[in-house]
Structures are given as C-alpha cells and as structure tokens.
mmCIF file of C-alpha atoms in Angstrom:
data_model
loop_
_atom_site.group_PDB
_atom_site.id
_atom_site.type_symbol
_atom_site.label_atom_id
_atom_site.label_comp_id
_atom_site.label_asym_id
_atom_site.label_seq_id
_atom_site.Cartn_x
_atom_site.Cartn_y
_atom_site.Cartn_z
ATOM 1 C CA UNK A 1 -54.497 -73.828 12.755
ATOM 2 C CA UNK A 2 -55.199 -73.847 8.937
ATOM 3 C CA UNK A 3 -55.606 -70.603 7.293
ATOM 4 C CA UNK A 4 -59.008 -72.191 5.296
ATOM 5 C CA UNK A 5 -60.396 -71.530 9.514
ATOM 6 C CA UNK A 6 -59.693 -67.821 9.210
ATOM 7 C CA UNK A 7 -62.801 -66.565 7.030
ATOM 8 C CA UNK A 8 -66.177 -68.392 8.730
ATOM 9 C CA UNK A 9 -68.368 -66.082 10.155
ATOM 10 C CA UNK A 10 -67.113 -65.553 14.086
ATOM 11 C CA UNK A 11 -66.764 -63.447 16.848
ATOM 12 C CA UNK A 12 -64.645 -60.438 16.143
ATOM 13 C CA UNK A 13 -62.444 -60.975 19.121
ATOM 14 C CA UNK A 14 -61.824 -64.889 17.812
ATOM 15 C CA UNK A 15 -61.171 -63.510 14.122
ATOM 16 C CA UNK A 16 -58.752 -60.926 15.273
ATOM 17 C CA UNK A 17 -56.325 -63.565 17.262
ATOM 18 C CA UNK A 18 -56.149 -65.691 14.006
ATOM 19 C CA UNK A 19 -55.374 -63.028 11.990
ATOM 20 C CA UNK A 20 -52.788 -62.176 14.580
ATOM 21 C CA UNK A 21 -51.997 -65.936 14.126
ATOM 22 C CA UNK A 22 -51.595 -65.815 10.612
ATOM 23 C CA UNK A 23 -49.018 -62.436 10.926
ATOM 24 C CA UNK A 24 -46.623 -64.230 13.486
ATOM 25 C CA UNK A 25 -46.847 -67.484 11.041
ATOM 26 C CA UNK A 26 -45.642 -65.280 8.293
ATOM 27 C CA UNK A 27 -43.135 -63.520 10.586
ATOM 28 C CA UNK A 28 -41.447 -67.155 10.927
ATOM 29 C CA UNK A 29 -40.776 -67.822 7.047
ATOM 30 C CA UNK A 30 -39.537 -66.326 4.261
ATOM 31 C CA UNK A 31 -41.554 -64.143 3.330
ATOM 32 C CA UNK A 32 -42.494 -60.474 4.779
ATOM 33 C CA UNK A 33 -46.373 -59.809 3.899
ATOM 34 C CA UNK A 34 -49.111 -60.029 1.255
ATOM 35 C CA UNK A 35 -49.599 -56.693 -0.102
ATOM 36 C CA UNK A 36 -53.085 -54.838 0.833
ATOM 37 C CA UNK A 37 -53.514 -54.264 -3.063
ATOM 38 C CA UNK A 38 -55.800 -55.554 -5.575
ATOM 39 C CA UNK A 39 -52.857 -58.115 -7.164
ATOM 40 C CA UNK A 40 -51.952 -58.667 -3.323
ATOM 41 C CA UNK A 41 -48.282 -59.727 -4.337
ATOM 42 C CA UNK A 42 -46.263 -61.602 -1.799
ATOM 43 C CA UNK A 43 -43.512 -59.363 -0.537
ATOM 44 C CA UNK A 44 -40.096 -61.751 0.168
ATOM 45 C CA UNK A 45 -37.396 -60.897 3.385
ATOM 46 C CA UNK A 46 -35.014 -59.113 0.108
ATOM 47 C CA UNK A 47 -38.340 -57.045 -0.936
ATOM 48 C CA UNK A 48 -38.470 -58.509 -4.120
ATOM 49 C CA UNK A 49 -41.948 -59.465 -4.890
ATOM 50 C CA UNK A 50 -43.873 -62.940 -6.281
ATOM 51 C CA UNK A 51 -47.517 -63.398 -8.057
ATOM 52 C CA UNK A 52 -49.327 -66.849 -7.588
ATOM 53 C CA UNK A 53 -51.196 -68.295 -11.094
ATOM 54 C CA UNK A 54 -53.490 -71.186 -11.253
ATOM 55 C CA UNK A 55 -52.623 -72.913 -15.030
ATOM 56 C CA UNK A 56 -56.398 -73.440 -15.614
ATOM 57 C CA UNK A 57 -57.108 -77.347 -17.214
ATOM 58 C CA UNK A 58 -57.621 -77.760 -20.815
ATOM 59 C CA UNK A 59 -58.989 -81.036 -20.190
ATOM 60 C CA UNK A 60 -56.303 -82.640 -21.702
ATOM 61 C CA UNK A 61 -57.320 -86.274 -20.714
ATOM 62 C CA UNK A 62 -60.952 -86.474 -22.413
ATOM 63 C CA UNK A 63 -59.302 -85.614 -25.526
ATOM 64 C CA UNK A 64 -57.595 -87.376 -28.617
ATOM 65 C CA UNK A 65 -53.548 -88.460 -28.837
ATOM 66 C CA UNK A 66 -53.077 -85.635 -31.799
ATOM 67 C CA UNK A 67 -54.914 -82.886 -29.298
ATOM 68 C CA UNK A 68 -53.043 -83.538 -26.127
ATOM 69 C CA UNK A 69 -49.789 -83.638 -28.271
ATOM 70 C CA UNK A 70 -51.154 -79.925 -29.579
ATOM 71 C CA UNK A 71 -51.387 -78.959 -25.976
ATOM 72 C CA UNK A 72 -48.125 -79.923 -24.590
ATOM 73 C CA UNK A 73 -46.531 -78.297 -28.110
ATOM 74 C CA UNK A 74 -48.232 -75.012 -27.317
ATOM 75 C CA UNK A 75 -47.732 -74.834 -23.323
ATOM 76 C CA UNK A 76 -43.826 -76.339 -24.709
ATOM 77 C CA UNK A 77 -43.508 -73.145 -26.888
ATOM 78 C CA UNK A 78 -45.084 -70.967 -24.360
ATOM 79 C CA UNK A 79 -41.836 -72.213 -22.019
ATOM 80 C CA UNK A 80 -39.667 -71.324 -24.535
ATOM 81 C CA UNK A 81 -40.444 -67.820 -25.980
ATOM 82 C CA UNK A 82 -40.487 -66.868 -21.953
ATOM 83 C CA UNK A 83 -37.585 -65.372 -20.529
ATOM 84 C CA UNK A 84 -39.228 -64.249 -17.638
ATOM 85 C CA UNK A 85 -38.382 -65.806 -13.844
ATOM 86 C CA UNK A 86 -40.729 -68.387 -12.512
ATOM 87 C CA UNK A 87 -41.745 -71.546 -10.861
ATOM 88 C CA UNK A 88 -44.407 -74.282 -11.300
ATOM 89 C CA UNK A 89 -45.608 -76.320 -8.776
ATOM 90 C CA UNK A 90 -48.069 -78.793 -8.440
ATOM 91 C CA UNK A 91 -50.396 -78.732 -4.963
ATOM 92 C CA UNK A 92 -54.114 -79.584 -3.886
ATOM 93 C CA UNK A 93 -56.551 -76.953 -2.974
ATOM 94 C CA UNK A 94 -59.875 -77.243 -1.316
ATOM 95 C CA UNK A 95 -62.757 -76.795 -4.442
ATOM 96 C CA UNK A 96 -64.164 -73.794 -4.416
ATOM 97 C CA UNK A 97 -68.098 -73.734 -5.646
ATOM 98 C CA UNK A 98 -68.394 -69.540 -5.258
ATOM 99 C CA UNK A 99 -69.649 -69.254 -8.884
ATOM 100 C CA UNK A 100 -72.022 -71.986 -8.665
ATOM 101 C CA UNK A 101 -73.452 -70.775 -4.982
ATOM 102 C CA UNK A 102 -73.943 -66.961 -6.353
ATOM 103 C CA UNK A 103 -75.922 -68.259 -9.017
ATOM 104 C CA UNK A 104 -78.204 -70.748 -6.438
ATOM 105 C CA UNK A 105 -78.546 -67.819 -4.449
ATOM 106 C CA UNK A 106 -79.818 -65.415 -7.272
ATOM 107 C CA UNK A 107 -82.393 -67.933 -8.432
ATOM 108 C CA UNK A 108 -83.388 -68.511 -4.636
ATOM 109 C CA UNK A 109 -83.664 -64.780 -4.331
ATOM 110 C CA UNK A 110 -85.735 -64.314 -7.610
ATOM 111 C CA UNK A 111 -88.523 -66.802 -6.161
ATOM 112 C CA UNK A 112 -88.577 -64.805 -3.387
ATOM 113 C CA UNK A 113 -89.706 -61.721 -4.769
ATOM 114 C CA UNK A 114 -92.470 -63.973 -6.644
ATOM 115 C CA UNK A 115 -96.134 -63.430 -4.862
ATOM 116 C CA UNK A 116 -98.123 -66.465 -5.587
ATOM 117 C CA UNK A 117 -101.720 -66.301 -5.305
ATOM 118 C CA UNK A 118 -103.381 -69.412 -4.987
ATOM 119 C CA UNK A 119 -102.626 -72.264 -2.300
ATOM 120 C CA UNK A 120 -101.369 -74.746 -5.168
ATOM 121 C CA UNK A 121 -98.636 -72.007 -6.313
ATOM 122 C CA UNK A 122 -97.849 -71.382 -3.027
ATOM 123 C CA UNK A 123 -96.621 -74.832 -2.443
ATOM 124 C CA UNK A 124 -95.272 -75.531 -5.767
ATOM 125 C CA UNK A 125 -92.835 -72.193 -5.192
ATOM 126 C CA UNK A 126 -92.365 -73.479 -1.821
ATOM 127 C CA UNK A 127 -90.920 -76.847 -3.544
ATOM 128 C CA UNK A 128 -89.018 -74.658 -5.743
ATOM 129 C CA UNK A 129 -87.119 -72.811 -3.258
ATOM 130 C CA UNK A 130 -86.347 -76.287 -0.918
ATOM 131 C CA UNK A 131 -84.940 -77.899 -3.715
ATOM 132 C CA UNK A 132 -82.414 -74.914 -3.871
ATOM 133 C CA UNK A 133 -81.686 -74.440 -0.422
ATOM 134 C CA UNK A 134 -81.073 -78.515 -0.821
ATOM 135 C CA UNK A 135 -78.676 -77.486 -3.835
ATOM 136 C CA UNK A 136 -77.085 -74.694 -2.120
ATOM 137 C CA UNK A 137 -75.968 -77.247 0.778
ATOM 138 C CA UNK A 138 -74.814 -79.710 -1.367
ATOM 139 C CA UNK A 139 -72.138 -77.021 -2.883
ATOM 140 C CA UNK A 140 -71.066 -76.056 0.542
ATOM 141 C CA UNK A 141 -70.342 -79.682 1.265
ATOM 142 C CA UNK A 142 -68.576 -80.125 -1.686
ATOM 143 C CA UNK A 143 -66.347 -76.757 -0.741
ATOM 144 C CA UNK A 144 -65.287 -78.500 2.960
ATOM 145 C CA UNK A 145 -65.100 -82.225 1.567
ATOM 146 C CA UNK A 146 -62.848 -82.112 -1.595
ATOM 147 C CA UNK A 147 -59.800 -80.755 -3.066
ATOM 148 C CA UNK A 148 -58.199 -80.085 -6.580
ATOM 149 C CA UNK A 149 -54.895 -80.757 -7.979
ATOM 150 C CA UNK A 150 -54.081 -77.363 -8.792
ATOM 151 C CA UNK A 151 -51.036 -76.492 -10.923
ATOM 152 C CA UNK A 152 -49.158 -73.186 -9.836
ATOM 153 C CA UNK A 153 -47.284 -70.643 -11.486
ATOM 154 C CA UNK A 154 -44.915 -68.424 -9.369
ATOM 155 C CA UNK A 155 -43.831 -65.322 -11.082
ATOM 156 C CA UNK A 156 -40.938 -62.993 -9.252
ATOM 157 C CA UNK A 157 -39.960 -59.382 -9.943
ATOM 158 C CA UNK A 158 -37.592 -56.617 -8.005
ATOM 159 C CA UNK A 159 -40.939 -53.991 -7.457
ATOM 160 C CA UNK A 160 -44.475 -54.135 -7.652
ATOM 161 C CA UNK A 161 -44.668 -52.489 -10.969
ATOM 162 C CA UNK A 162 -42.181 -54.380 -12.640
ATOM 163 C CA UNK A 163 -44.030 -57.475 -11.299
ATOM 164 C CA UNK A 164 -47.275 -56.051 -13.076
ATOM 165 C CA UNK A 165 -45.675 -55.652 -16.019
ATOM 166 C CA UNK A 166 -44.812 -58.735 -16.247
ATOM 167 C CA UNK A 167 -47.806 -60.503 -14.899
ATOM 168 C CA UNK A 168 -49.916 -58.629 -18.009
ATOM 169 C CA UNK A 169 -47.119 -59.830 -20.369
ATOM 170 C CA UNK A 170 -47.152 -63.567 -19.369
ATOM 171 C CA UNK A 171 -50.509 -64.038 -19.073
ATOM 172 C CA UNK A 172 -51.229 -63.045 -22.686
ATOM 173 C CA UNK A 173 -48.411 -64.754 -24.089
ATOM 174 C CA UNK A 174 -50.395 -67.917 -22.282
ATOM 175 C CA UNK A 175 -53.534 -66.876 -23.391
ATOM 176 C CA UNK A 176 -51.751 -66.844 -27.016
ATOM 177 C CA UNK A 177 -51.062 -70.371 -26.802
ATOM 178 C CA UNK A 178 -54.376 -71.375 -25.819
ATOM 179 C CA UNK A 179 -54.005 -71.593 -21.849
ATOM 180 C CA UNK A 180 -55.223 -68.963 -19.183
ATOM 181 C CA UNK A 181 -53.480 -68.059 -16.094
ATOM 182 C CA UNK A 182 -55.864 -67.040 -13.021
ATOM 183 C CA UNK A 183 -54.478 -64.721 -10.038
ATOM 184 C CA UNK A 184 -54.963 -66.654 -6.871
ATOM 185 C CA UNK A 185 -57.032 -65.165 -4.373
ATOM 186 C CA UNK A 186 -55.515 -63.727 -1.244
ATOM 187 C CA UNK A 187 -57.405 -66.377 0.936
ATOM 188 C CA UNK A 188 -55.645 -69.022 -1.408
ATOM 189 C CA UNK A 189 -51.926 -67.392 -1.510
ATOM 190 C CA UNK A 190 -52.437 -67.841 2.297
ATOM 191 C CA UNK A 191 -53.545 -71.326 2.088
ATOM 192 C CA UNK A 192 -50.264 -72.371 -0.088
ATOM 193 C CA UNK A 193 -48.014 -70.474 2.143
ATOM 194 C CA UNK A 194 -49.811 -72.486 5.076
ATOM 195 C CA UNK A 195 -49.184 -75.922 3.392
ATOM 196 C CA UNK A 196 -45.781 -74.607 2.065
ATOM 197 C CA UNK A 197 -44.728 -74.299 5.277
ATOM 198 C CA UNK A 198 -46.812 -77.375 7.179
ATOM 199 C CA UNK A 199 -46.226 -80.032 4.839
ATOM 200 C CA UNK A 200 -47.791 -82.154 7.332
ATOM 201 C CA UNK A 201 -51.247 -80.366 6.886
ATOM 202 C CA UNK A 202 -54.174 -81.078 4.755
ATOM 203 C CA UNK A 203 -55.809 -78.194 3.833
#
C-alpha cells in the first residue's frame, strides 16, 4: 500500500487501518517513529535521531559554463567547511502543486463573494470561475501524474535538541553559499521511508 494512499479524504474506519498499516511497516525497519513535533525527526532503533532536507534547484542547467562552475564551487565549499554527519541521496517524489492550488482557490473564492448585477456579468463571472475550477483540476492531475528528482539531505544527531541545533546551523551555512535546504514534510519523510524500504514501488 503506498503511503501517498494514506491522506485522501475517507472513511475514518479505512484511514485508521492504514495508519495502523503504516505503524507495523515502520515496526519492521530500522527505524522506531516520526516524532509528533513540528521538525517531526525520525527517531532510529539506537534513539539517535535524523532530519530529511530537500537541496532546492538552482537551475543549474539553463545557465552559463562560468555559473554552473560557481555553483558546484559554492555547494563544494559548503561540503567542506561542514563537519557535521550526513547523507545525500538522490530519489523521485510525486510533484506537489499545494502553493499553486491555494492560490486557484483564493481567486475562485474572491469571485465568489462578487454580486454581479446584470445577466452579461453574471455569465462573464460565471466564465471566470470555470476556467479556474478547469485550472484547479489540471494541478491536481499534475500532483497524481508526475514526479521530481528530488535531491536529499539526511542530517543525524544523538537528541532532538542537538539535532535542532544543528539543523539551524547547516541550513544557514547553505543558505551562505547560495543554496536553501527545505524540511520535508511528514507526509514526504513517510513516502521515502516507503520507497526506502519497497524499492520495487513507484510512488
């Protein structure tokens, strides 16, 4: 069962025996739990603890030889004045169009509010608002179809604080070599340790 089935809207009863699912799945591996926290850390069977980081793109490939070379000399001296334990990995990820929906969804809901009061604006807000809906499928389509190479940063510490620590640290030294690191979601820790563990599976 992939864990991208866990979050549709369902029956409680059906949502309860996945997530019951998902806790013997993680029961079977190496790892204990995700944390109930707001960094939700990944707790491992020796209770030390590890943070997942997307490496957001620089859009390295739509730019010049002398830029890219820039790039891979900054992210090359970000490696080295690091002394901190981690691990990259490179894995696909379903897209995720969450931004772009929440702002369909505003501009749907501001045409809402609006009160026409003639026949022609009637059916001209009318257009309006199908040609968003239309939008606002489109992105959900997208979200199911297609994935992302995504490139992973795994970051391990002894406690929760000292992992905190260290996750504030590292992503600033990134952000001082022109590169951000993004906290996965919890949804999308789950979905790597799913396809960690299912190699097999196409999430």
């Amino acid at each position: 069962m992939p864990i991208s089935n866990l979050f549709p809207k369902e029956d409680k009863s059906v949502r309860k025996a996945k997530q019951q699912n998902l806790s013997n799945f993680l029961e079977q591996t190496f790892y204990k739990r995700l944390n109930k926290t707001k960094e939700a850390e990944l707790v491992l069977l020796d209770d030390h603890v590890l943070q997942m980081f997307r490496i957001e793109g620089t859009g390295a490939s739509s730019v010049g030889y002398e830029e890219q070379r820039l790039i891979l000399s900054y992210f090359y001296t970000f490696l080295s004045k690091t002394n901190e334990h981690f691990t990259i990995e490179t894995t696909k990820l379903p897209v995720t169009t969450v931004s772009q929906v929440a702002h369909l969804r505003r501009k749907l809901q501001k045409l809402s509010e609006l009160k026409p009061s003639s026949e022609r604006e009637i059916l001209q807000l009318e257009i309006k608002k199908n040609m968003l809906r239309s939008k606002l499928e489109k992105q959900k389509t997208l979200e199911n179809r297609l994935s992302n190479i995504e490139y992973l940063l795994y970051l391990y510490a002894e406690t929760p604080k000292a992992l905190r620590e260290k996750c504030q640290q590292l992503v600033s030294l990134a952000r001082s070599y022109r590169f951000n690191l993004s906290m996965l979601t919890p949804k999308e820790k789950e979905m790597v340790l799913f396809q960690l563990n299912n190699l097999n599976t196409k999430l």
